[in-house]
PDB file of C-alpha atoms in Angstrom:
ATOM      1  CA  MET A  83      -9.882  48.140 -14.966  1.00  0.00           C
ATOM      2  CA  ILE A  84     -11.113  44.743 -13.734  1.00  0.00           C
ATOM      3  CA  ASN A  85      -9.284  43.044 -16.569  1.00  0.00           C
ATOM      4  CA  ASN A  86      -6.084  44.851 -15.539  1.00  0.00           C
ATOM      5  CA  ILE A  87      -6.505  43.554 -11.985  1.00  0.00           C
ATOM      6  CA  ARG A  88      -7.027  40.017 -13.319  1.00  0.00           C
ATOM      7  CA  ILE A  89      -3.888  40.321 -15.460  1.00  0.00           C
ATOM      8  CA  GLN A  90      -1.843  41.537 -12.483  1.00  0.00           C
ATOM      9  CA  LEU A  91      -3.137  38.754 -10.223  1.00  0.00           C
ATOM     10  CA  VAL A  92      -2.451  36.071 -12.812  1.00  0.00           C
ATOM     11  CA  GLN A  93       1.005  37.411 -13.674  1.00  0.00           C
ATOM     12  CA  ASN A  94       1.969  37.686 -10.000  1.00  0.00           C
ATOM     13  CA  ALA A  95       0.130  34.673  -8.543  1.00  0.00           C
ATOM     14  CA  ALA A  96       3.270  32.649  -7.872  1.00  0.00           C
ATOM     15  CA  SER A  97       5.102  35.500  -6.154  1.00  0.00           C
ATOM     16  CA  ILE A  98       1.993  36.334  -4.100  1.00  0.00           C
ATOM     17  CA  LEU A  99       1.525  32.727  -2.959  1.00  0.00           C
ATOM     18  CA  ARG A 100       5.182  31.707  -2.644  1.00  0.00           C
ATOM     19  CA  SER A 101       5.855  33.116   0.841  1.00  0.00           C
ATOM     20  CA  PRO A 102       2.662  31.910   2.539  1.00  0.00           C
ATOM     21  CA  VAL A 103       3.085  28.410   1.083  1.00  0.00           C
ATOM     22  CA  HIS A 104       6.753  28.250   2.121  1.00  0.00           C
ATOM     23  CA  LEU A 105       5.743  29.219   5.662  1.00  0.00           C
ATOM     24  CA  LEU A 106       3.676  26.038   5.891  1.00  0.00           C
ATOM     25  CA  PRO A 107       5.621  23.167   7.440  1.00  0.00           C
ATOM     26  CA  LYS A 108       6.588  20.443   4.948  1.00  0.00           C
ATOM     27  CA  PHE A 109       4.346  17.885   6.681  1.00  0.00           C
ATOM     28  CA  VAL A 110       1.327  20.192   6.143  1.00  0.00           C
ATOM     29  CA  GLN A 111       2.233  20.641   2.476  1.00  0.00           C
ATOM     30  CA  LYS A 112       2.639  16.869   2.074  1.00  0.00           C
ATOM     31  CA  LYS A 113      -0.683  16.133   3.799  1.00  0.00           C
ATOM     32  CA  ALA A 114      -2.518  18.685   1.652  1.00  0.00           C
ATOM     33  CA  LEU A 115      -0.921  17.253  -1.498  1.00  0.00           C
ATOM     34  CA  LEU A 116      -1.723  13.662  -0.505  1.00  0.00           C
ATOM     35  CA  ASP A 117      -5.314  14.480   0.461  1.00  0.00           C
ATOM     36  CA  GLY A 118      -5.822  16.370  -2.792  1.00  0.00           C
ATOM     37  CA  MET A 119      -4.362  13.552  -4.862  1.00  0.00           C
ATOM     38  CA  LYS A 120      -6.482  10.966  -3.054  1.00  0.00           C
ATOM     39  CA  MET A 121      -9.584  13.010  -3.847  1.00  0.00           C
ATOM     40  CA  VAL A 122      -8.703  13.626  -7.489  1.00  0.00           C
ATOM     41  CA  PHE A 123      -7.412  10.109  -8.167  1.00  0.00           C
ATOM     42  CA  HIS A 124      -9.887   8.254  -5.924  1.00  0.00           C
ATOM     43  CA  GLU A 125     -11.205   6.049  -8.717  1.00  0.00           C
ATOM     44  CA  ALA A 126      -7.742   5.384 -10.178  1.00  0.00           C
ATOM     45  CA  LEU A 127      -6.430   4.406  -6.739  1.00  0.00           C
ATOM     46  CA  GLU A 128      -9.350   2.004  -6.198  1.00  0.00           C
ATOM     47  CA  ASP A 129      -8.702   0.452  -9.613  1.00  0.00           C
ATOM     48  CA  GLY A 130      -4.964   0.037  -8.948  1.00  0.00           C
ATOM     49  CA  ASP A 131      -4.051   2.357 -11.814  1.00  0.00           C
ATOM     50  CA  PHE A 132      -0.987   3.621  -9.953  1.00  0.00           C
ATOM     51  CA  GLU A 133       0.774   0.232  -9.885  1.00  0.00           C
ATOM     52  CA  PHE A 134       3.082   1.388 -12.694  1.00  0.00           C
ATOM     53  CA  LEU A 135       4.562   3.878 -10.192  1.00  0.00           C
ATOM     54  CA  GLU A 136       5.413   1.222  -7.603  1.00  0.00           C
ATOM     55  CA  GLY A 137       9.112   1.378  -6.761  1.00  0.00           C
ATOM     56  CA  LYS A 138       9.511   4.496  -8.917  1.00  0.00           C
ATOM     57  CA  TRP A 139       9.514   8.190  -8.094  1.00  0.00           C
ATOM     58  CA  LEU A 140       7.778  11.060  -9.847  1.00  0.00           C
ATOM     59  CA  LYS A 141       9.113  14.543  -9.174  1.00  0.00           C
ATOM     60  CA  VAL A 142       6.437  17.245  -9.352  1.00  0.00           C
ATOM     61  CA  GLU A 143       7.814  20.765  -9.420  1.00  0.00           C
ATOM     62  CA  ILE A 144       6.134  24.157  -9.517  1.00  0.00           C
ATOM     63  CA  ARG A 145       9.106  26.115 -10.801  1.00  0.00           C
ATOM     64  CA  ASP A 146       7.993  29.686 -10.157  1.00  0.00           C
ATOM     65  CA  MET A 147       7.021  28.853  -6.577  1.00  0.00           C
ATOM     66  CA  ASN A 148      10.202  26.892  -5.811  1.00  0.00           C
ATOM     67  CA  LEU A 149       8.104  23.909  -4.706  1.00  0.00           C
ATOM     68  CA  CYS A 150       8.945  20.300  -5.316  1.00  0.00           C
ATOM     69  CA  TRP A 151       7.550  16.978  -4.116  1.00  0.00           C
ATOM     70  CA  TYR A 152       8.308  13.366  -4.929  1.00  0.00           C
ATOM     71  CA  VAL A 153       5.429  10.943  -5.394  1.00  0.00           C
ATOM     72  CA  SER A 154       5.460   7.152  -5.442  1.00  0.00           C
ATOM     73  CA  TYR A 155       3.082   4.249  -4.899  1.00  0.00           C
ATOM     74  CA  GLU A 156       3.724   1.733  -2.135  1.00  0.00           C
ATOM     75  CA  ASP A 157       1.466  -0.858  -0.487  1.00  0.00           C
ATOM     76  CA  ASP A 158      -1.563   0.254  -2.533  1.00  0.00           C
ATOM     77  CA  LYS A 159      -1.277   3.901  -1.532  1.00  0.00           C
ATOM     78  CA  LEU A 160       0.355   7.102  -2.690  1.00  0.00           C
ATOM     79  CA  VAL A 161       3.454   8.281  -0.853  1.00  0.00           C
ATOM     80  CA  VAL A 162       4.938  11.792  -0.866  1.00  0.00           C
ATOM     81  CA  ALA A 163       8.539  12.568   0.085  1.00  0.00           C
ATOM     82  CA  ASP A 164      10.466  15.827   0.454  1.00  0.00           C
ATOM     83  CA  ASN A 165      13.710  14.543  -0.971  1.00  0.00           C
ATOM     84  CA  ILE A 166      14.948  11.397  -2.629  1.00  0.00           C
ATOM     85  CA  LYS A 167      18.234  10.464  -4.232  1.00  0.00           C
ATOM     86  CA  ASP A 168      17.025  10.083  -7.847  1.00  0.00           C
ATOM     87  CA  GLU A 169      13.611  10.446  -9.445  1.00  0.00           C
ATOM     88  CA  ASP A 170      12.577   8.309 -12.396  1.00  0.00           C
ATOM     89  CA  VAL A 171      10.559  11.014 -14.128  1.00  0.00           C
ATOM     90  CA  SER A 172      10.066  14.717 -13.549  1.00  0.00           C
ATOM     91  CA  PHE A 173       7.125  16.974 -14.376  1.00  0.00           C
ATOM     92  CA  SER A 174       7.700  20.684 -13.934  1.00  0.00           C
ATOM     93  CA  GLY A 175       5.885  23.814 -14.909  1.00  0.00           C
ATOM     94  CA  ASN A 176       4.830  27.200 -13.655  1.00  0.00           C
ATOM     95  CA  LEU A 177       1.810  27.611 -11.397  1.00  0.00           C
ATOM     96  CA  ASN A 178      -0.510  29.137 -13.992  1.00  0.00           C
ATOM     97  CA  ASP A 179       0.243  26.450 -16.567  1.00  0.00           C
ATOM     98  CA  LEU A 180      -0.397  23.673 -14.046  1.00  0.00           C
ATOM     99  CA  VAL A 181      -3.717  25.308 -13.091  1.00  0.00           C
ATOM    100  CA  LEU A 182      -4.661  25.432 -16.780  1.00  0.00           C
ATOM    101  CA  ILE A 183      -3.844  21.732 -17.162  1.00  0.00           C
ATOM    102  CA  ALA A 184      -5.825  20.796 -14.045  1.00  0.00           C
ATOM    103  CA  GLY A 185      -8.824  22.821 -15.214  1.00  0.00           C
ATOM    104  CA  ARG A 186      -8.577  21.374 -18.742  1.00  0.00           C
ATOM    105  CA  LYS A 187      -8.033  24.789 -20.313  1.00  0.00           C
ATOM    106  CA  GLU A 188      -4.719  23.652 -21.824  1.00  0.00           C
ATOM    107  CA  ASP A 189      -3.506  20.310 -23.078  1.00  0.00           C
ATOM    108  CA  PRO A 190      -0.274  19.006 -21.490  1.00  0.00           C
ATOM    109  CA  ASP A 191       1.059  18.056 -24.939  1.00  0.00           C
ATOM    110  CA  THR A 192       0.590  21.610 -26.210  1.00  0.00           C
ATOM    111  CA  LEU A 193       2.380  23.073 -23.193  1.00  0.00           C
ATOM    112  CA  PHE A 194       5.141  20.484 -23.551  1.00  0.00           C
ATOM    113  CA  PHE A 195       5.783  21.461 -27.177  1.00  0.00           C
ATOM    114  CA  GLN A 196       5.686  25.148 -26.192  1.00  0.00           C
ATOM    115  CA  ARG A 197       8.337  24.303 -23.532  1.00  0.00           C
ATOM    116  CA  ARG A 198       6.019  25.496 -20.765  1.00  0.00           C
ATOM    117  CA  LEU A 199       5.737  21.982 -19.292  1.00  0.00           C
ATOM    118  CA  SER A 200       8.851  19.905 -18.847  1.00  0.00           C
ATOM    119  CA  ILE A 201       8.781  16.114 -18.707  1.00  0.00           C
ATOM    120  CA  GLU A 202      12.191  14.551 -18.176  1.00  0.00           C
ATOM    121  CA  GLY A 203      13.485  11.090 -17.388  1.00  0.00           C
ATOM    122  CA  ASP A 204      11.814   7.771 -18.134  1.00  0.00           C
ATOM    123  CA  THR A 205       9.698   8.589 -21.201  1.00  0.00           C
ATOM    124  CA  GLU A 206       7.431   5.571 -20.857  1.00  0.00           C
ATOM    125  CA  LEU A 207       6.754   6.324 -17.196  1.00  0.00           C
ATOM    126  CA  GLY A 208       6.131   9.984 -18.029  1.00  0.00           C
ATOM    127  CA  LEU A 209       3.606   8.983 -20.666  1.00  0.00           C
ATOM    128  CA  GLU A 210       1.802   6.722 -18.196  1.00  0.00           C
ATOM    129  CA  VAL A 211       1.613   9.566 -15.661  1.00  0.00           C
ATOM    130  CA  LYS A 212       0.323  11.982 -18.314  1.00  0.00           C
ATOM    131  CA  ASN A 213      -2.286   9.471 -19.508  1.00  0.00           C
ATOM    132  CA  LEU A 214      -3.431   8.888 -15.930  1.00  0.00           C
ATOM    133  CA  MET A 215      -3.822  12.646 -15.422  1.00  0.00           C
ATOM    134  CA  ASP A 216      -5.775  12.897 -18.685  1.00  0.00           C
ATOM    135  CA  SER A 217      -8.082  10.068 -17.604  1.00  0.00           C
ATOM    136  CA  VAL A 218      -9.313  11.853 -14.461  1.00  0.00           C
ATOM    137  CA  ASP A 219     -13.028  12.489 -14.721  1.00  0.00           C
ATOM    138  CA  LEU A 220     -13.505  15.924 -13.184  1.00  0.00           C
ATOM    139  CA  GLU A 221     -17.231  15.157 -12.880  1.00  0.00           C
ATOM    140  CA  GLN A 222     -16.350  12.657 -10.129  1.00  0.00           C
ATOM    141  CA  LEU A 223     -14.928  15.409  -7.932  1.00  0.00           C
ATOM    142  CA  PRO A 224     -17.128  17.070  -5.310  1.00  0.00           C
ATOM    143  CA  LYS A 225     -19.266  19.750  -6.973  1.00  0.00           C
ATOM    144  CA  ALA A 226     -17.685  22.585  -4.971  1.00  0.00           C
ATOM    145  CA  LEU A 227     -14.204  21.504  -6.083  1.00  0.00           C
ATOM    146  CA  GLN A 228     -15.345  21.224  -9.698  1.00  0.00           C
ATOM    147  CA  ILE A 229     -16.697  24.763  -9.614  1.00  0.00           C
ATOM    148  CA  LEU A 230     -13.597  26.133  -7.869  1.00  0.00           C
ATOM    149  CA  LEU A 231     -11.224  24.427 -10.300  1.00  0.00           C
ATOM    150  CA  HIS A 232     -13.239  25.547 -13.335  1.00  0.00           C
ATOM    151  CA  GLN A 233     -13.463  29.163 -12.138  1.00  0.00           C
ATOM    152  CA  LEU A 234      -9.786  29.326 -11.169  1.00  0.00           C
ATOM    153  CA  ALA A 235      -8.659  27.876 -14.509  1.00  0.00           C
ATOM    154  CA  ASP A 236     -11.014  30.233 -16.363  1.00  0.00           C
ATOM    155  CA  PHE A 237      -9.661  33.222 -14.401  1.00  0.00           C
ATOM    156  CA  VAL A 238      -6.057  32.244 -15.169  1.00  0.00           C
ATOM    157  CA  HIS A 239      -6.852  31.509 -18.808  1.00  0.00           C
ATOM    158  CA  LYS A 240      -8.486  34.904 -19.346  1.00  0.00           C
ATOM    159  CA  GLY A 241      -5.661  36.658 -17.511  1.00  0.00           C
ATOM    160  CA  MET A 242      -3.069  35.001 -19.715  1.00  0.00           C
ATOM    161  CA  GLN A 243      -4.994  35.433 -22.970  1.00  0.00           C
ATOM    162  CA  ALA A 244      -5.515  39.195 -22.725  1.00  0.00           C
ATOM    163  CA  PRO A 245      -3.946  40.846 -25.763  1.00  0.00           C
ATOM    164  CA  ASN A 246      -0.947  42.945 -24.846  1.00  0.00           C
ATOM    165  CA  ALA A 247      -1.583  42.037 -21.215  1.00  0.00           C
ATOM    166  CA  HIS A 248       1.673  43.491 -19.988  1.00  0.00           C
ATOM    167  CA  LYS A 249       1.218  46.712 -21.980  1.00  0.00           C
ATOM    168  CA  GLU A 250      -2.298  47.244 -20.574  1.00  0.00           C
ATOM    169  CA  VAL A 251      -1.043  46.943 -17.009  1.00  0.00           C
ATOM    170  CA  VAL A 252       1.909  49.288 -17.593  1.00  0.00           C
ATOM    171  CA  ASN A 253      -0.366  51.866 -19.228  1.00  0.00           C
ATOM    172  CA  ALA A 254      -2.928  51.619 -16.440  1.00  0.00           C
ATOM    173  CA  TYR A 255      -0.302  52.396 -13.800  1.00  0.00           C
ATOM    174  CA  SER A 256       1.513  55.085 -15.751  1.00  0.00           C
ATOM    175  CA  ASN A 257      -1.623  57.212 -16.331  1.00  0.00           C
TER     176      ASN A 257
END
């Protein structure tokens, strides 16, 4: 029963979260994204590891939530925009897959080859972004965030790995 609830939550996470997130004003979304990125990439920002993104734009899209942001690096800080004319590279995936990547339950390369993660545009720039994401030391994050990220990724991973997940849910509701 609990596993069926987990499966349902994981399968429907994007549709459950889509409306509340879209109700947030864009400036709140941007601030939350920027604050989160500053926390996660604190060390990389201090070391100037984002210089490769200066004058270039990275599109980050969560497809199943219809969310999209553009990220760049200007004057030694990250910048987030709602819309730009042309991005240099684009990363897009579904919510659950991006959670799995963030929690290190799935490798971005694996998801890319399974066509669950899309990287389009400037290949070299995309590789630099991917390598920067891979270099994040999750141990440097605040302990509470580490635990939350690990538990969320574990929850999603188990919900997606359940054998015949869809069949179990259908059977549970049809009995």
